[in-house]
Short mmCIF file of C-alpha atoms in Angstrom, two decimals:
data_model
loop_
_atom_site.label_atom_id
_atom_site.label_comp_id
_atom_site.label_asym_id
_atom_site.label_seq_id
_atom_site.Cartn_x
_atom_site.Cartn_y
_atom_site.Cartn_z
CA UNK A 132 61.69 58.62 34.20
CA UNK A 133 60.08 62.32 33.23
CA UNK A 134 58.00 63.63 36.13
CA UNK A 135 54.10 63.18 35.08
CA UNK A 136 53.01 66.40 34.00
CA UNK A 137 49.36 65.18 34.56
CA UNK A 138 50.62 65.46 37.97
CA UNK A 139 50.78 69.09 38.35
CA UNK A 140 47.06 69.77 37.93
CA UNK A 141 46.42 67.85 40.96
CA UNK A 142 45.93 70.25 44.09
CA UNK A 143 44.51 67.75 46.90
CA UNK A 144 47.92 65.92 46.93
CA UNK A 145 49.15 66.32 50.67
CA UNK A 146 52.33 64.15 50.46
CA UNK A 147 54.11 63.32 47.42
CA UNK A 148 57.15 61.03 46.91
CA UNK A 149 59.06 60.77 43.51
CA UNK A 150 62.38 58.61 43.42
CA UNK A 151 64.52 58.70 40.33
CA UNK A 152 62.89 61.25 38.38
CA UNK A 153 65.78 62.62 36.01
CA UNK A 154 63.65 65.71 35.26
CA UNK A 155 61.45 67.58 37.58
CA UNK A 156 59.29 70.69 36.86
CA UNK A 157 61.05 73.86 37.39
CA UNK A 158 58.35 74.92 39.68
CA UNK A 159 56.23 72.60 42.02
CA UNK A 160 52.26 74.45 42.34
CA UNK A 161 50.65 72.21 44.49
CA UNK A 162 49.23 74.20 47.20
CA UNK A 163 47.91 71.77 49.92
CA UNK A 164 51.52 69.68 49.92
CA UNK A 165 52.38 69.15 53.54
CA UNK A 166 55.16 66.53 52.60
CA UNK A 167 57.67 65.97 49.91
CA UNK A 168 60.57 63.13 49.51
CA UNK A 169 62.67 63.44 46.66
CA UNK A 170 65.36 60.87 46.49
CA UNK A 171 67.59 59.99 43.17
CA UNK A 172 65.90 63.12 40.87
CA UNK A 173 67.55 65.63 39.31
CA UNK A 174 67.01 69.27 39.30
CA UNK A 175 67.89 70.93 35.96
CA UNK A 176 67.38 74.83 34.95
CA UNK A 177 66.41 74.68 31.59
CA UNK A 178 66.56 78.39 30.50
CA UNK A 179 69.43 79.22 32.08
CA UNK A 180 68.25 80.95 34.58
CA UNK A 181 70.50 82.32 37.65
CA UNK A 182 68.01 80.70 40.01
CA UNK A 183 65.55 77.71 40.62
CA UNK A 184 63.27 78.12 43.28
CA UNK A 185 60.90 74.97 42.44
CA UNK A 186 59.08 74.71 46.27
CA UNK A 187 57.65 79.36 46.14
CA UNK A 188 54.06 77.82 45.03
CA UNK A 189 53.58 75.23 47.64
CA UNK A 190 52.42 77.43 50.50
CA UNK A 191 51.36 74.30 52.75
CA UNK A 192 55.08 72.43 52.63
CA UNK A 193 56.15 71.68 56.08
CA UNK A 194 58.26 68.69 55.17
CA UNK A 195 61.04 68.55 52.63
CA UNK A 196 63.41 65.64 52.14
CA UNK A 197 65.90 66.01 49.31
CA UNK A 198 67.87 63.22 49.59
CA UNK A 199 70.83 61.66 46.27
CA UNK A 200 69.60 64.45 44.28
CA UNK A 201 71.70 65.85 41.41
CA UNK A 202 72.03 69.98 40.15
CA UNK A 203 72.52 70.89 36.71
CA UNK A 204 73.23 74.47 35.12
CA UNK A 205 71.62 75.80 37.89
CA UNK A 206 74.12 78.97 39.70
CA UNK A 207 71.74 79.14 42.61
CA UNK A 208 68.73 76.99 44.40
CA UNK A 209 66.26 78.60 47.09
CA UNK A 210 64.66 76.83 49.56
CA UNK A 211 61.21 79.12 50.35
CA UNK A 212 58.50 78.19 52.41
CA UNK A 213 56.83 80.16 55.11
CA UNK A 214 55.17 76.86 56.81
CA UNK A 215 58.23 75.02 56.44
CA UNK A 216 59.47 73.43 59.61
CA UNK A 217 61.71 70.19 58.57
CA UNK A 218 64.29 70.16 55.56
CA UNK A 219 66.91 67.24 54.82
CA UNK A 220 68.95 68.24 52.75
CA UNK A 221 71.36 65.05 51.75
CA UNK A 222 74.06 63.79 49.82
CA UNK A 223 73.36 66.11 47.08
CA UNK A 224 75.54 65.60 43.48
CA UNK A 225 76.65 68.40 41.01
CA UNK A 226 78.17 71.82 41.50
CA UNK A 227 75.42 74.16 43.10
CA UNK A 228 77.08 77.49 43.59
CA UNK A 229 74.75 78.55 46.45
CA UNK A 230 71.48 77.51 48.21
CA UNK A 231 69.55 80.09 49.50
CA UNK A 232 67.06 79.39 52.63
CA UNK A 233 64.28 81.87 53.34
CA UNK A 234 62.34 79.25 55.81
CA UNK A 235 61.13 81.42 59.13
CA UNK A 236 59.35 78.76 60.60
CA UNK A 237 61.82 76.20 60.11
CA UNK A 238 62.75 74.29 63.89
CA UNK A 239 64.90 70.77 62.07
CA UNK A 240 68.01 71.55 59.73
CA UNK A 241 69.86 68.44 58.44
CA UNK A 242 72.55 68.40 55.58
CA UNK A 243 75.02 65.74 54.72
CA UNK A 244 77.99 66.15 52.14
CA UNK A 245 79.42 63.47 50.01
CA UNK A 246 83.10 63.55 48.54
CA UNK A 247 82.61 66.09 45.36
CA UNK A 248 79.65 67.99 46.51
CA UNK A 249 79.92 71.40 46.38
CA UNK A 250 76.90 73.51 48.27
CA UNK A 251 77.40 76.57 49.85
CA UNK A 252 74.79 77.94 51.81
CA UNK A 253 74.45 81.85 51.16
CA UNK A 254 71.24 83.29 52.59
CA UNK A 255 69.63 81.61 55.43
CA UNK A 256 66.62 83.10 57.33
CA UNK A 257 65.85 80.63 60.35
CA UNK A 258 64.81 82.06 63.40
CA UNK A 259 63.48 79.65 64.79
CA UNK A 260 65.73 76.83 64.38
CA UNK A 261 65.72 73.95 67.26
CA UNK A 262 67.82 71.53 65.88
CA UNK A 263 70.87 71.34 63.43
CA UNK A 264 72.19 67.93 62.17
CA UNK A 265 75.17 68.51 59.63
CA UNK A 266 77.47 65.44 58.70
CA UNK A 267 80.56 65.64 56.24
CA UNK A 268 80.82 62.10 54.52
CA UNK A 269 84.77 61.48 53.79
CA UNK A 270 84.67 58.24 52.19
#
């Protein structure tokens, strides 16, 4: 399933889950989004680019689960959000050469590998981080 372009023009959403999307917007603009879940979508850079950094419009995020979510052509992924103070970051498919966080406000951290992930975390800017949860999945 395509994500709902109709979608995008909606600025009162406040939490928004999508499961199984296999193409998301480059670029998520909704500016009161507290909460987003994204489980089983797939992030795709369709120009090329050397980044994606789909969450710099939503200003409100605090709350961002990306959970069974595949990368393609995409050399680099940012994480931004100034009210940002939870990210999951899980089981994530695809070769994503680096994943920048600029998240100053961010107190919970989780991230769990699966066998064949490759993420490297480049840039992270978390001052105020409480709590780190980071699992390596073997099997």
């Amino acid at each position: 399933m395509e994500f709902p372009n109709s979608l995008l023009s909606c600025e009162s959403i406040k939490t928004l889950r999508l499961a199984r999307v296999t193409k998301l917007p480059e670029s998520f603009a909704f500016t009161k989004l507290n909460s987003l879940h994204l489980k089983f979508c797939t992030f795709e850079s369709y120009d090329r680019r050397d980044f994606l950094c789909p969450f710099a419009n939503c200003f409100n995020l605090k709350t961002l689960n990306i959970s069974y979510c595949c990368f393609r052509g995409i050399k680099s992924f940012r994480i931004s959000g100034l009210q940002l103070l939870s990210l999951s970051f899980d089981y994530v498919q695809g070769r994503v050469c680096k994943v920048d966080i600029f998240a100053p406000n961010l107190t919970y951290f989780s991230v769990c590998w699966g066998v064949g992930s490759l993420v490297l975390f480049n840039e992270l800017n978390l001052p105020f981080l409480n709590i780190v949860d980071v699992h390596v999945d073997g099997t």
